[in-house]
Tab-separated table of C-alpha atoms and ligand atoms in Angstrom:
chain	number	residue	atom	x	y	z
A	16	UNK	CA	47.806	-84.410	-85.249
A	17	UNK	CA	46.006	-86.260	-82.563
A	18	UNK	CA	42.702	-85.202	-81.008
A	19	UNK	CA	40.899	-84.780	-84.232
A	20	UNK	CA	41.670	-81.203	-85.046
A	21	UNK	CA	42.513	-80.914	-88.973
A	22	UNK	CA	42.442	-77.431	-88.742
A	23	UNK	CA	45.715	-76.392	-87.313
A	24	UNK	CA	47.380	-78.987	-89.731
A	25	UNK	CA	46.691	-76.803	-92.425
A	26	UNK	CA	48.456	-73.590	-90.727
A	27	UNK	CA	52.053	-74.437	-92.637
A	28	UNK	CA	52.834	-70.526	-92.504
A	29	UNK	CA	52.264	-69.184	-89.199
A	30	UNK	CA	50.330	-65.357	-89.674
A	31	UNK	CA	51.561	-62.678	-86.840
A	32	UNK	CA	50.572	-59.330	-85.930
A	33	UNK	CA	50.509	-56.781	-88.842
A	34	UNK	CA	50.295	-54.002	-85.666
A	35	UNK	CA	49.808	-55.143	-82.134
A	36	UNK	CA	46.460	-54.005	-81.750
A	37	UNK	CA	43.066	-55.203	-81.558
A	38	UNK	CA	41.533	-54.307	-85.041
A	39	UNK	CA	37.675	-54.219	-83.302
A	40	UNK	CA	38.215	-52.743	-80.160
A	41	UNK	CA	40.781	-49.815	-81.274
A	42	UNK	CA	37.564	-47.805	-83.782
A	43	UNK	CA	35.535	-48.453	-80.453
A	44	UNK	CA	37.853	-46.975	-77.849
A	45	UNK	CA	37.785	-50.286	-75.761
A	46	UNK	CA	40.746	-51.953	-74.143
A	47	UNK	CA	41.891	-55.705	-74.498
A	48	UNK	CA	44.105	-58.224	-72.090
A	49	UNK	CA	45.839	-60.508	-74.892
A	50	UNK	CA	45.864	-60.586	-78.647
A	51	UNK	CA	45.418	-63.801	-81.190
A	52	UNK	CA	46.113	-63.352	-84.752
A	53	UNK	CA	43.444	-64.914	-87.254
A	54	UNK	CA	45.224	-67.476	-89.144
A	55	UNK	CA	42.541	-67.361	-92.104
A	56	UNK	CA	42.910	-63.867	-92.551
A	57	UNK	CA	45.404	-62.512	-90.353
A	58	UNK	CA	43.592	-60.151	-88.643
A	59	UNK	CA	44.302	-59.238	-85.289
A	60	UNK	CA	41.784	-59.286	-82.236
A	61	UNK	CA	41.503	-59.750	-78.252
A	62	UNK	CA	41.495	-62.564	-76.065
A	63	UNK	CA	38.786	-64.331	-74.016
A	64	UNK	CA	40.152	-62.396	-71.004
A	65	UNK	CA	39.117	-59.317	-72.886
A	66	UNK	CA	35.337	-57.788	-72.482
A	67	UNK	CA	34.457	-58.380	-75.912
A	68	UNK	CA	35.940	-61.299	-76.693
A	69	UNK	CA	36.688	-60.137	-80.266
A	70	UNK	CA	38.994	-62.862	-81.832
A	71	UNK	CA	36.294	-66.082	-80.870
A	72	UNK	CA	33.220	-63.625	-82.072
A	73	UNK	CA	35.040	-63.870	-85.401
A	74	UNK	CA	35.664	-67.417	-85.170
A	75	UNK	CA	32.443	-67.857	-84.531
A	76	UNK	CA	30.569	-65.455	-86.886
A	77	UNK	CA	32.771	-65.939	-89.882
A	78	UNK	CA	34.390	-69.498	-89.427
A	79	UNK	CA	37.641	-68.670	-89.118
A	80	UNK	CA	38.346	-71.639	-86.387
A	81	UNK	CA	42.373	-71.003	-85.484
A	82	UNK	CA	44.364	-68.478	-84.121
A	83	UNK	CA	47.950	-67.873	-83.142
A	84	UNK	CA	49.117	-65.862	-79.896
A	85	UNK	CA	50.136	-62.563	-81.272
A	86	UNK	CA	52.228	-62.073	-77.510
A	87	UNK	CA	55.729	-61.705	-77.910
A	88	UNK	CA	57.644	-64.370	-76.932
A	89	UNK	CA	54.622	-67.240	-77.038
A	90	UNK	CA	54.501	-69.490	-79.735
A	91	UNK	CA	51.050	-71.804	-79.994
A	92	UNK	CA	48.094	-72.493	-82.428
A	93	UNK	CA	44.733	-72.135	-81.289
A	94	UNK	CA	41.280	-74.010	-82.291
A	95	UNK	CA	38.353	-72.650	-81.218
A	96	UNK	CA	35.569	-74.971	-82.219
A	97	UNK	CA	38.304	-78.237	-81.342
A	98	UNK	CA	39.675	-76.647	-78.361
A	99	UNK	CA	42.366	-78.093	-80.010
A	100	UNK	CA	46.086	-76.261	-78.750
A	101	UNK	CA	49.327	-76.563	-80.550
A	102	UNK	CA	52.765	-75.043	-79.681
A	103	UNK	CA	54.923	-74.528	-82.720
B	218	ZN	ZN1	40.146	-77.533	-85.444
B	219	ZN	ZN1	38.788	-56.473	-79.305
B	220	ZN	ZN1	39.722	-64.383	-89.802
């Protein structure tokens, strides 16, 4: 992989949506835009278009750096702290 990301390298099995939902915002009663699937622990969260930003809180607060698009139809690989995108 170029651009020095050698965390999407090690995604071999590609983690999707258990239930498309965001696992954060659903116990609060708040709405999302886009869900990205964890690829460390395959839970589910919202987007950066979303107001709470769920799935790059838990990148951030638990170092889970990638995620995959959990949209139907898209197929790409996420890094948060590398920027670092990837379609598969
Ligand atoms: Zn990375
Ligand atoms: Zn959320
Ligand atoms: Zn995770």
């Amino acid at each position: 992989m170029e651009g020095g990301c050698d965390h999407i390298t090690h995604v071999h099995d590609v983690k999707h949506p258990t239930k498309r939902q965001c696992d954060e915002c659903v116990p609060m009663g708040a709405r999302w835009v886009h869900l990205r699937t964890c690829q460390e622990c395959g839970t589910t969260l919202c987007c950066d278009s979303s107001p709470n930003k769920h799935a790059s809180r838990h990148a951030r607060t638990v170092h889970h750096p990638v995620v995959a698009s959990a949209e139907p139809g898209e197929r790409w690989l996420y890094c948060y702290p590398d920027e670092a995108y990837v379609e598969y």
